[in-house]
XYZ file of C-alpha atoms in Angstrom:
146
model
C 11.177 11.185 4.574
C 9.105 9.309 2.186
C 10.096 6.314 0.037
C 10.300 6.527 -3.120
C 9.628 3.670 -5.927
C 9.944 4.290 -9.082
C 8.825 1.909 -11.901
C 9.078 1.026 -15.418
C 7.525 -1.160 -18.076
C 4.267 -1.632 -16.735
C 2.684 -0.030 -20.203
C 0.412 -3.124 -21.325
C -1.225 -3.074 -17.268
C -1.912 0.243 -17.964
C -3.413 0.022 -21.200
C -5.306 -2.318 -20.116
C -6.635 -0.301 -17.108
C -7.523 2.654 -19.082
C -9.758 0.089 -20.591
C -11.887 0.042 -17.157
C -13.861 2.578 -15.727
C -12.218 4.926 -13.569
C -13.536 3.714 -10.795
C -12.885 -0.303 -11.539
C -9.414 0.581 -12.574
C -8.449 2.365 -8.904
C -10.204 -0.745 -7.014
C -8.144 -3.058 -9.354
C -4.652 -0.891 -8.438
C -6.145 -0.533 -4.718
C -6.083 -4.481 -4.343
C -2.279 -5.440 -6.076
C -0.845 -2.468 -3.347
C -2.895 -4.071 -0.475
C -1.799 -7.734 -1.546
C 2.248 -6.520 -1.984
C 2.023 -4.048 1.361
C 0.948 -7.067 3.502
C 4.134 -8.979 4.056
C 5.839 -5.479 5.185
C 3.325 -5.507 7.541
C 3.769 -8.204 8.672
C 7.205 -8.133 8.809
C 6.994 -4.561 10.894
C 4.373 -6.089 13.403
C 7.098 -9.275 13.976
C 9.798 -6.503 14.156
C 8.004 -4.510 17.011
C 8.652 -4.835 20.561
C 6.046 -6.606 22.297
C 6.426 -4.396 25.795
C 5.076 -1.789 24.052
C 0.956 -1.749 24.267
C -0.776 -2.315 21.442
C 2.068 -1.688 19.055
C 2.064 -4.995 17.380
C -1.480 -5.276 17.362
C -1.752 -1.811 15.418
C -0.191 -3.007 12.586
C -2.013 -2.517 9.265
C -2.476 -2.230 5.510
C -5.080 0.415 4.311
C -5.953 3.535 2.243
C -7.148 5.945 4.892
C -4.570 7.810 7.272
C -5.662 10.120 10.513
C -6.914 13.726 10.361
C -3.465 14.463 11.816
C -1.475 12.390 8.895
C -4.634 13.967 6.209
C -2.834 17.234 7.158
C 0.976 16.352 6.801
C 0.639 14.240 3.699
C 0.024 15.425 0.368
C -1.733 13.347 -2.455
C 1.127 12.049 -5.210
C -1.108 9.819 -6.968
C -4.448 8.515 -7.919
C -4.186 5.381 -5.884
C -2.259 5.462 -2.644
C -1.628 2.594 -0.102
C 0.012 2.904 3.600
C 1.098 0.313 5.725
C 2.939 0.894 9.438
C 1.014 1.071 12.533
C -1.971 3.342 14.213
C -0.433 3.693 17.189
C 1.024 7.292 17.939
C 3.485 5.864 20.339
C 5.121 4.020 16.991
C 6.514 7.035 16.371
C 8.596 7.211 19.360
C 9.823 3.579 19.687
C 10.676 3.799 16.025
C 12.858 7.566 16.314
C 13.471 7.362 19.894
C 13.375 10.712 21.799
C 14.833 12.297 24.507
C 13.892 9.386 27.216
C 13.885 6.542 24.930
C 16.482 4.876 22.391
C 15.370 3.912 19.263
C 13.873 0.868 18.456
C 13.294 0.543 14.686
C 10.661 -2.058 13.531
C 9.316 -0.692 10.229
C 11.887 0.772 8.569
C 14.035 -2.389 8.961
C 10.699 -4.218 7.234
C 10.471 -2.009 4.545
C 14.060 -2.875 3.485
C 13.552 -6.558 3.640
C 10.195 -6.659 2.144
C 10.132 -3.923 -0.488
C 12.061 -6.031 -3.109
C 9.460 -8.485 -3.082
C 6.646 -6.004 -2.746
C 7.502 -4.733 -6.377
C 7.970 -8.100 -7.212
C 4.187 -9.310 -5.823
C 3.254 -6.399 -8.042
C 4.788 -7.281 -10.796
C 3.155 -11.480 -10.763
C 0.034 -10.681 -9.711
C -0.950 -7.404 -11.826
C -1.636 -8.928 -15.337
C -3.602 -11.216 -13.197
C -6.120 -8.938 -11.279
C -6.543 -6.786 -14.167
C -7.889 -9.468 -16.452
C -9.844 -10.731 -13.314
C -11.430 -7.051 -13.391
C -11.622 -6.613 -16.877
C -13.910 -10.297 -17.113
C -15.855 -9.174 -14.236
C -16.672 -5.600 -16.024
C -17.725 -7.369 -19.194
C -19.934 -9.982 -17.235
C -21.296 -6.729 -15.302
C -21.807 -5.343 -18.905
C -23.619 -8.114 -20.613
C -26.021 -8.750 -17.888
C -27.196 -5.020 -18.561
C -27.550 -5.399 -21.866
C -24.871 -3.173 -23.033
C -21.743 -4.415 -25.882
């Protein structure tokens, strides 16, 4: 199961991005997700149980997922961010199975840090997008262009 977000009033931010190349504009999106996701990663590495290898060590925020996740997941947007841990044995301590009890760690950080995910989004997007949009028109003067 996937979680689902869904948000409203964000119409200026997005003027404003269509504004930007398409390129600029993805980078722009790519860094608020990374800045929000952090603090539910951090929240699932303090979560994890330390017995278990590398789990808390495997903890993450990034764009790319395995060949095996490529496969299962299917693209819902232009700019997509995924936090948890690269560990395959995550999925087991987190489930359980058959020899093992469950022992949730990032499902219990997603509901204590989503809230202010959305709201790091929220603060800091205005922000980075006139951050981008001064650094475009910078990158556009020294070239001679507008």
């Amino acid at each position: 199961m996937k979680p689902k977000m869904k948000v409203e009033g964000f119409k200026d931010a997005e003027r404003a991005l269509m504004q930007l190349p398409k390129a600029t504009a993805k980078a722009t999106v790519r860094r608020i997700l990374k800045k929000a996701a952090q603090p539910i990663a951090d929240a699932g590495r303090a979560n994890a149980p330390s017995r278990e290898g590398n789990l808390k060590a495997s903890y993450g925020v990034g764009t790319r997922l395995t060949k095996r996740q490529g496969r299962m997941s299917r693209k819902e947007s232009e700019v997509e961010v995924y936090v948890g841990p690269n560990d395959p044995a995550a999925v087991q301590t987190e489930f359980g199975n058959n020899h093992q009890v469950a022992e949730p760690h990032l499902r219990p950080a997603w509901d204590s840090e989503r809230r202010g995910a959305l709201d790091t989004i929220k603060s800091e997007q205005m922000a980075e997008i006139e951050k981008s949009v001064a650094r475009y028109a910078k990158r556009q003067a020294k070239a001679g262009r507008k």
